[in-house]
Amino acid sequence: MSADCLFCKISAKKIPSKIVYEDEDVFAFEDISPQAPTHILLCPRKHFISLDHATAEDQAVIGKLQLVAAQLARERNLLDGYRTVFNNGAGAGQSVFHLHLHLLGGRPFRWPPG
Ligand code: AMP
Ligand code: ZN
């Protein structure tokens, strides 16, 4: 828990959010400014900033974020495909500095991403 972290406050339910999945390791909630019909953020309960700050002990939870994203994508019938994205660092578009995986789906996606 980092006292001034928005996503730690969401994890502790000190700030309201639309939680769509949670367990002891991870939580997932609707993005407040969705960039696709489905836009969910998945976070570890443990506060760390980005992949650049992850250590070997975070390996399992980083994988779990991807597998929970796949489960949510199946539940939402994102049959045409979906995208999972970590933005690492401000230069890649990161604006909240608690690691989170974006799950985006429900519209076509271009490659390369912007
Ligand atoms: P990033 O730019 O990769 O750090 O992603 C941060 C995401 O958090 C953005 O997509 C924001 O729309 C989203 N966001 C910011 N504040 C909230 C909030 N209170 N509840 C839900 N999502 C939020
Ligand atoms: Zn945090």
CSV table of N, CA and C and ligand atoms in Angstrom, one decimal:
chain,number,residue,atom,x,y,z
A,1,MET,N,0.9,-1.2,0.0
A,1,MET,CA,0.0,0.0,0.0
A,1,MET,C,0.9,1.3,0.0
A,2,SER,N,0.6,2.1,-1.0
A,2,SER,CA,1.3,3.4,-1.0
A,2,SER,C,0.3,4.5,-0.7
A,3,ALA,N,0.5,5.3,0.3
A,3,ALA,CA,-0.6,6.1,0.8
A,3,ALA,C,-1.2,7.1,-0.2
A,4,ASP,N,-0.3,7.5,-1.1
A,4,ASP,CA,-0.8,8.5,-2.1
A,4,ASP,C,-1.1,7.9,-3.5
A,5,CYS,N,-1.3,6.6,-3.5
A,5,CYS,CA,-1.6,5.9,-4.8
A,5,CYS,C,-3.0,5.7,-5.1
A,6,LEU,N,-3.5,6.2,-6.2
A,6,LEU,CA,-4.9,6.1,-6.6
A,6,LEU,C,-5.4,4.6,-6.6
A,7,PHE,N,-4.6,3.7,-7.2
A,7,PHE,CA,-5.0,2.4,-7.4
A,7,PHE,C,-4.9,1.6,-6.1
A,8,CYS,N,-4.0,2.0,-5.2
A,8,CYS,CA,-4.0,1.4,-3.8
A,8,CYS,C,-5.3,1.8,-3.1
A,9,LYS,N,-5.7,3.0,-3.3
A,9,LYS,CA,-7.0,3.5,-2.7
A,9,LYS,C,-8.2,2.7,-3.3
A,10,ILE,N,-8.2,2.4,-4.6
A,10,ILE,CA,-9.2,1.6,-5.2
A,10,ILE,C,-9.2,0.2,-4.6
A,11,SER,N,-8.0,-0.4,-4.5
A,11,SER,CA,-7.9,-1.7,-3.9
A,11,SER,C,-8.5,-1.8,-2.5
A,12,ALA,N,-8.2,-0.7,-1.7
A,12,ALA,CA,-8.7,-0.7,-0.3
A,12,ALA,C,-10.2,-0.2,-0.2
A,13,LYS,N,-10.8,0.1,-1.4
A,13,LYS,CA,-12.2,0.6,-1.5
A,13,LYS,C,-12.3,1.9,-0.7
A,14,LYS,N,-11.2,2.7,-0.7
A,14,LYS,CA,-11.3,4.1,-0.2
A,14,LYS,C,-11.8,5.1,-1.3
A,15,ILE,N,-11.7,4.6,-2.5
A,15,ILE,CA,-12.2,5.4,-3.7
A,15,ILE,C,-13.2,4.4,-4.4
A,16,PRO,N,-14.4,4.9,-4.8
A,16,PRO,CA,-15.3,3.9,-5.5
A,16,PRO,C,-14.8,3.6,-6.9
A,17,SER,N,-15.1,2.4,-7.3
A,17,SER,CA,-14.8,1.9,-8.7
A,17,SER,C,-15.8,0.8,-9.0
A,18,LYS,N,-15.9,0.5,-10.3
A,18,LYS,CA,-16.7,-0.6,-10.7
A,18,LYS,C,-15.8,-1.9,-10.8
A,19,ILE,N,-15.7,-2.6,-9.7
A,19,ILE,CA,-14.8,-3.8,-9.6
A,19,ILE,C,-15.5,-4.9,-10.4
A,20,VAL,N,-14.8,-5.6,-11.3
A,20,VAL,CA,-15.4,-6.7,-12.1
A,20,VAL,C,-14.8,-8.0,-11.7
A,21,TYR,N,-13.6,-8.0,-11.0
A,21,TYR,CA,-13.0,-9.2,-10.5
A,21,TYR,C,-12.1,-8.8,-9.3
A,22,GLU,N,-12.0,-9.7,-8.3
A,22,GLU,CA,-11.0,-9.5,-7.3
A,22,GLU,C,-10.7,-10.8,-6.5
A,23,ASP,N,-9.5,-10.9,-6.1
A,23,ASP,CA,-9.1,-12.0,-5.2
A,23,ASP,C,-8.0,-11.5,-4.3
A,24,GLU,N,-7.3,-12.4,-3.7
A,24,GLU,CA,-6.2,-11.9,-2.7
A,24,GLU,C,-5.0,-11.4,-3.4
A,25,ASP,N,-4.8,-11.7,-4.7
A,25,ASP,CA,-3.6,-11.2,-5.4
A,25,ASP,C,-3.9,-10.0,-6.3
A,26,VAL,N,-5.1,-10.0,-7.0
A,26,VAL,CA,-5.3,-9.0,-8.0
A,26,VAL,C,-6.7,-8.5,-7.9
A,27,PHE,N,-6.9,-7.3,-8.6
A,27,PHE,CA,-8.3,-6.7,-8.7
A,27,PHE,C,-8.4,-6.1,-10.0
A,28,ALA,N,-9.6,-6.0,-10.5
A,28,ALA,CA,-9.9,-5.5,-11.9
A,28,ALA,C,-11.1,-4.6,-11.8
A,29,PHE,N,-11.1,-3.5,-12.6
A,29,PHE,CA,-12.2,-2.6,-12.5
A,29,PHE,C,-12.3,-1.8,-13.8
A,30,GLU,N,-13.5,-1.3,-14.1
A,30,GLU,CA,-13.7,-0.5,-15.3
A,30,GLU,C,-12.9,0.7,-15.4
A,31,ASP,N,-12.3,1.0,-16.5
A,31,ASP,CA,-11.5,2.3,-16.7
A,31,ASP,C,-12.5,3.4,-16.7
A,32,ILE,N,-12.2,4.5,-16.0
A,32,ILE,CA,-13.1,5.6,-15.9
A,32,ILE,C,-13.3,6.4,-17.2
A,33,SER,N,-12.3,6.2,-18.1
A,33,SER,CA,-12.3,6.9,-19.4
A,33,SER,C,-12.1,5.9,-20.5
A,34,PRO,N,-13.1,5.1,-20.8
A,34,PRO,CA,-12.9,3.9,-21.6
A,34,PRO,C,-12.5,4.3,-23.1
A,35,GLN,N,-11.5,3.6,-23.6
A,35,GLN,CA,-11.0,3.8,-24.9
A,35,GLN,C,-11.5,2.7,-25.9
A,36,ALA,N,-12.4,1.9,-25.4
A,36,ALA,CA,-13.0,0.8,-26.2
A,36,ALA,C,-14.2,0.4,-25.5
A,37,PRO,N,-15.2,-0.3,-26.2
A,37,PRO,CA,-16.4,-0.8,-25.5
A,37,PRO,C,-16.1,-1.6,-24.2
A,38,THR,N,-15.1,-2.4,-24.2
A,38,THR,CA,-14.6,-3.0,-23.0
A,38,THR,C,-13.2,-2.4,-22.7
A,39,HIS,N,-13.1,-1.8,-21.5
A,39,HIS,CA,-11.8,-1.3,-21.1
A,39,HIS,C,-11.7,-1.5,-19.6
A,40,ILE,N,-10.9,-2.5,-19.2
A,40,ILE,CA,-10.8,-2.9,-17.8
A,40,ILE,C,-9.3,-2.8,-17.4
A,41,LEU,N,-9.1,-2.3,-16.2
A,41,LEU,CA,-7.7,-2.3,-15.7
A,41,LEU,C,-7.5,-3.4,-14.7
A,42,LEU,N,-6.4,-4.1,-14.7
A,42,LEU,CA,-6.1,-5.2,-13.8
A,42,LEU,C,-4.8,-4.9,-13.1
A,43,CYS,N,-4.9,-5.0,-11.8
A,43,CYS,CA,-3.7,-4.6,-10.9
A,43,CYS,C,-3.4,-5.6,-9.9
A,44,PRO,N,-2.1,-5.7,-9.6
A,44,PRO,CA,-1.7,-6.5,-8.4
A,44,PRO,C,-2.1,-5.8,-7.1
A,45,ARG,N,-2.5,-6.5,-6.1
A,45,ARG,CA,-2.7,-5.8,-4.8
A,45,ARG,C,-1.4,-5.1,-4.3
A,46,LYS,N,-0.3,-5.8,-4.6
A,46,LYS,CA,1.0,-5.2,-4.2
A,46,LYS,C,1.3,-4.0,-5.0
A,47,HIS,N,1.7,-2.9,-4.3
A,47,HIS,CA,2.1,-1.7,-5.1
A,47,HIS,C,3.5,-1.8,-5.6
A,48,PHE,N,3.6,-1.8,-6.9
A,48,PHE,CA,4.9,-1.5,-7.6
A,48,PHE,C,4.6,-0.7,-8.9
A,49,ILE,N,5.6,0.1,-9.3
A,49,ILE,CA,5.3,1.1,-10.3
A,49,ILE,C,5.0,0.6,-11.7
A,50,SER,N,5.9,-0.3,-12.1
A,50,SER,CA,5.8,-0.8,-13.5
A,50,SER,C,6.6,-2.0,-13.7
A,51,LEU,N,6.7,-2.6,-14.9
A,51,LEU,CA,7.5,-3.8,-15.1
A,51,LEU,C,9.0,-3.5,-14.8
A,52,ASP,N,9.4,-2.2,-14.9
A,52,ASP,CA,10.8,-1.9,-14.7
A,52,ASP,C,11.1,-2.0,-13.2
A,53,HIS,N,10.1,-1.9,-12.3
A,53,HIS,CA,10.2,-2.0,-10.9
A,53,HIS,C,9.9,-3.4,-10.3
A,54,ALA,N,9.5,-4.3,-11.2
A,54,ALA,CA,9.1,-5.7,-10.8
A,54,ALA,C,10.3,-6.5,-10.5
A,55,THR,N,10.2,-7.5,-9.6
A,55,THR,CA,11.3,-8.4,-9.2
A,55,THR,C,10.8,-9.8,-9.4
A,56,ALA,N,11.7,-10.8,-9.2
A,56,ALA,CA,11.3,-12.2,-9.4
A,56,ALA,C,10.1,-12.6,-8.6
A,57,GLU,N,9.9,-12.0,-7.4
A,57,GLU,CA,8.7,-12.4,-6.6
A,57,GLU,C,7.4,-11.9,-7.2
A,58,ASP,N,7.5,-11.0,-8.2
A,58,ASP,CA,6.3,-10.5,-8.9
A,58,ASP,C,5.9,-11.3,-10.1
A,59,GLN,N,6.7,-12.3,-10.4
A,59,GLN,CA,6.6,-13.1,-11.7
A,59,GLN,C,5.2,-13.7,-11.8
A,60,ALA,N,4.7,-14.4,-10.7
A,60,ALA,CA,3.5,-15.1,-10.8
A,60,ALA,C,2.3,-14.1,-10.9
A,61,VAL,N,2.3,-13.0,-10.2
A,61,VAL,CA,1.2,-12.1,-10.3
A,61,VAL,C,1.1,-11.4,-11.6
A,62,ILE,N,2.2,-11.2,-12.3
A,62,ILE,CA,2.2,-10.6,-13.6
A,62,ILE,C,1.6,-11.5,-14.6
A,63,GLY,N,1.9,-12.8,-14.5
A,63,GLY,CA,1.2,-13.8,-15.3
A,63,GLY,C,-0.2,-13.9,-15.0
A,64,LYS,N,-0.6,-13.8,-13.7
A,64,LYS,CA,-2.0,-14.0,-13.3
A,64,LYS,C,-2.8,-12.8,-13.9
A,65,LEU,N,-2.3,-11.6,-14.0
A,65,LEU,CA,-3.0,-10.5,-14.6
A,65,LEU,C,-3.4,-10.9,-16.0
A,66,GLN,N,-2.5,-11.5,-16.8
A,66,GLN,CA,-2.8,-11.8,-18.2
A,66,GLN,C,-3.9,-12.9,-18.2
A,67,LEU,N,-3.8,-13.9,-17.3
A,67,LEU,CA,-4.8,-15.0,-17.4
A,67,LEU,C,-6.2,-14.5,-16.9
A,68,VAL,N,-6.2,-13.6,-15.9
A,68,VAL,CA,-7.5,-13.1,-15.5
A,68,VAL,C,-8.1,-12.2,-16.7
A,69,ALA,N,-7.2,-11.5,-17.4
A,69,ALA,CA,-7.7,-10.7,-18.5
A,69,ALA,C,-8.3,-11.6,-19.6
A,70,ALA,N,-7.7,-12.8,-19.8
A,70,ALA,CA,-8.2,-13.7,-20.8
A,70,ALA,C,-9.6,-14.3,-20.3
A,71,GLN,N,-9.7,-14.5,-19.0
A,71,GLN,CA,-11.0,-15.0,-18.5
A,71,GLN,C,-12.1,-14.0,-18.7
A,72,LEU,N,-11.8,-12.7,-18.4
A,72,LEU,CA,-12.8,-11.7,-18.5
A,72,LEU,C,-13.1,-11.5,-20.0
A,73,ALA,N,-12.1,-11.6,-20.9
A,73,ALA,CA,-12.4,-11.5,-22.3
A,73,ALA,C,-13.3,-12.6,-22.8
A,74,ARG,N,-13.1,-13.8,-22.3
A,74,ARG,CA,-14.0,-14.9,-22.7
A,74,ARG,C,-15.4,-14.7,-22.1
A,75,GLU,N,-15.5,-14.2,-20.9
A,75,GLU,CA,-16.8,-14.0,-20.3
A,75,GLU,C,-17.6,-12.9,-21.1
A,76,ARG,N,-16.8,-11.9,-21.7
A,76,ARG,CA,-17.5,-10.8,-22.4
A,76,ARG,C,-17.6,-11.1,-23.9
A,77,ASN,N,-17.2,-12.4,-24.3
A,77,ASN,CA,-17.4,-12.8,-25.7
A,77,ASN,C,-16.6,-11.9,-26.6
A,78,LEU,N,-15.4,-11.5,-26.3
A,78,LEU,CA,-14.6,-10.7,-27.2
A,78,LEU,C,-14.0,-11.5,-28.3
A,79,LEU,N,-14.9,-12.1,-29.1
A,79,LEU,CA,-14.6,-13.1,-30.1
A,79,LEU,C,-13.7,-12.6,-31.2
A,80,ASP,N,-13.7,-11.3,-31.5
A,80,ASP,CA,-12.9,-10.8,-32.6
A,80,ASP,C,-11.5,-10.5,-32.2
A,81,GLY,N,-11.2,-10.6,-30.9
A,81,GLY,CA,-9.9,-10.3,-30.5
A,81,GLY,C,-9.9,-9.2,-29.4
A,82,TYR,N,-8.9,-9.1,-28.7
A,82,TYR,CA,-8.8,-8.1,-27.7
A,82,TYR,C,-7.3,-7.8,-27.5
A,83,ARG,N,-7.0,-6.8,-26.7
A,83,ARG,CA,-5.6,-6.4,-26.5
A,83,ARG,C,-5.3,-6.2,-25.1
A,84,THR,N,-4.2,-6.7,-24.6
A,84,THR,CA,-3.7,-6.5,-23.2
A,84,THR,C,-2.4,-5.7,-23.3
A,85,VAL,N,-2.4,-4.6,-22.5
A,85,VAL,CA,-1.3,-3.6,-22.6
A,85,VAL,C,-0.8,-3.2,-21.3
A,86,PHE,N,0.5,-3.2,-21.1
A,86,PHE,CA,1.2,-2.5,-20.0
A,86,PHE,C,1.8,-1.2,-20.6
A,87,ASN,N,1.5,0.0,-20.1
A,87,ASN,CA,2.2,1.2,-20.4
A,87,ASN,C,3.3,1.3,-19.3
A,88,ASN,N,4.5,1.3,-19.6
A,88,ASN,CA,5.6,1.4,-18.7
A,88,ASN,C,6.4,2.7,-18.8
A,89,GLY,N,6.1,3.6,-17.9
A,89,GLY,CA,6.8,4.9,-18.0
A,89,GLY,C,6.0,5.9,-18.7
A,90,ALA,N,6.3,7.2,-18.3
A,90,ALA,CA,5.5,8.3,-18.9
A,90,ALA,C,5.6,8.4,-20.4
A,91,GLY,N,6.8,8.0,-20.9
A,91,GLY,CA,7.0,8.0,-22.4
A,91,GLY,C,6.2,7.1,-23.1
A,92,ALA,N,5.7,6.0,-22.5
A,92,ALA,CA,4.8,5.0,-23.1
A,92,ALA,C,3.3,5.3,-22.7
A,93,GLY,N,3.1,6.4,-22.1
A,93,GLY,CA,1.7,6.8,-21.8
A,93,GLY,C,1.2,6.4,-20.4
A,94,GLN,N,2.1,6.0,-19.5
A,94,GLN,CA,1.7,5.6,-18.1
A,94,GLN,C,1.4,6.9,-17.4
A,95,SER,N,0.3,7.0,-16.7
A,95,SER,CA,-0.1,8.2,-15.9
A,95,SER,C,-0.4,7.8,-14.5
A,96,VAL,N,-0.7,6.5,-14.2
A,96,VAL,CA,-0.9,6.1,-12.8
A,96,VAL,C,0.2,5.1,-12.5
A,97,PHE,N,1.0,5.4,-11.4
A,97,PHE,CA,2.2,4.7,-11.2
A,97,PHE,C,2.1,3.6,-10.2
A,98,HIS,N,1.1,2.7,-10.5
A,98,HIS,CA,0.9,1.4,-9.8
A,98,HIS,C,0.6,0.5,-11.0
A,99,LEU,N,1.5,-0.5,-11.2
A,99,LEU,CA,1.4,-1.4,-12.4
A,99,LEU,C,-0.1,-1.8,-12.7
A,100,HIS,N,-0.5,-1.7,-13.9
A,100,HIS,CA,-1.8,-2.1,-14.3
A,100,HIS,C,-1.8,-2.6,-15.8
A,101,LEU,N,-2.6,-3.6,-16.0
A,101,LEU,CA,-2.8,-4.2,-17.4
A,101,LEU,C,-4.1,-3.7,-17.9
A,102,HIS,N,-4.0,-3.0,-19.1
A,102,HIS,CA,-5.3,-2.6,-19.8
A,102,HIS,C,-5.8,-3.8,-20.6
A,103,LEU,N,-7.1,-4.1,-20.4
A,103,LEU,CA,-7.8,-5.1,-21.3
A,103,LEU,C,-8.8,-4.3,-22.1
A,104,LEU,N,-8.5,-4.3,-23.4
A,104,LEU,CA,-9.3,-3.5,-24.4
A,104,LEU,C,-10.0,-4.4,-25.4
A,105,GLY,N,-11.3,-4.2,-25.7
A,105,GLY,CA,-11.9,-5.1,-26.6
A,105,GLY,C,-13.2,-4.5,-27.1
A,106,GLY,N,-13.8,-5.1,-28.2
A,106,GLY,CA,-15.1,-4.6,-28.7
A,106,GLY,C,-15.0,-3.7,-29.8
A,107,ARG,N,-13.8,-3.5,-30.4
A,107,ARG,CA,-13.6,-2.7,-31.6
A,107,ARG,C,-12.3,-3.1,-32.3
A,108,PRO,N,-12.1,-2.7,-33.6
A,108,PRO,CA,-10.9,-3.1,-34.2
A,108,PRO,C,-9.7,-2.3,-33.6
A,109,PHE,N,-8.5,-3.0,-33.7
A,109,PHE,CA,-7.3,-2.3,-33.2
A,109,PHE,C,-6.3,-2.3,-34.3
A,110,ARG,N,-5.5,-1.2,-34.4
A,110,ARG,CA,-4.5,-1.0,-35.4
A,110,ARG,C,-3.2,-1.5,-34.9
A,111,TRP,N,-2.3,-1.8,-35.8
A,111,TRP,CA,-0.9,-2.1,-35.5
A,111,TRP,C,0.0,-1.4,-36.4
A,112,PRO,N,1.1,-0.7,-36.0
A,112,PRO,CA,1.5,-0.6,-34.6
A,112,PRO,C,0.6,0.3,-33.8
A,113,PRO,N,0.6,0.2,-32.5
A,113,PRO,CA,-0.2,1.1,-31.7
A,113,PRO,C,0.4,2.5,-31.7
A,114,GLY,N,-0.4,3.5,-31.4
A,114,GLY,CA,0.1,4.8,-31.4
A,114,GLY,C,1.0,5.1,-30.2
B,1,AMP,P1,-2.1,4.6,-17.9
B,1,AMP,O1,-2.2,5.9,-18.6
B,1,AMP,O2,-1.6,3.4,-18.6
B,1,AMP,O3,-1.3,4.8,-16.6
B,1,AMP,O4,-3.6,4.2,-17.4
B,1,AMP,C1,-4.2,4.8,-16.4
B,1,AMP,C2,-5.7,4.6,-16.6
B,1,AMP,O5,-6.4,4.8,-15.4
B,1,AMP,C3,-6.3,5.5,-17.7
B,1,AMP,O6,-6.9,4.7,-18.7
B,1,AMP,C4,-7.4,6.3,-16.9
B,1,AMP,O7,-8.6,6.5,-17.6
B,1,AMP,C5,-7.6,5.4,-15.7
B,1,AMP,N1,-8.1,6.0,-14.5
B,1,AMP,C6,-7.7,7.1,-13.9
B,1,AMP,N2,-8.4,7.3,-12.7
B,1,AMP,C7,-9.3,6.3,-12.6
B,1,AMP,C8,-10.3,6.0,-11.7
B,1,AMP,N3,-10.5,6.8,-10.6
B,1,AMP,N4,-11.1,4.9,-11.9
B,1,AMP,C9,-10.8,4.1,-13.0
B,1,AMP,N5,-9.9,4.4,-13.9
B,1,AMP,C10,-9.1,5.5,-13.7
B,2,ZN,ZN,-0.5,1.6,-5.5
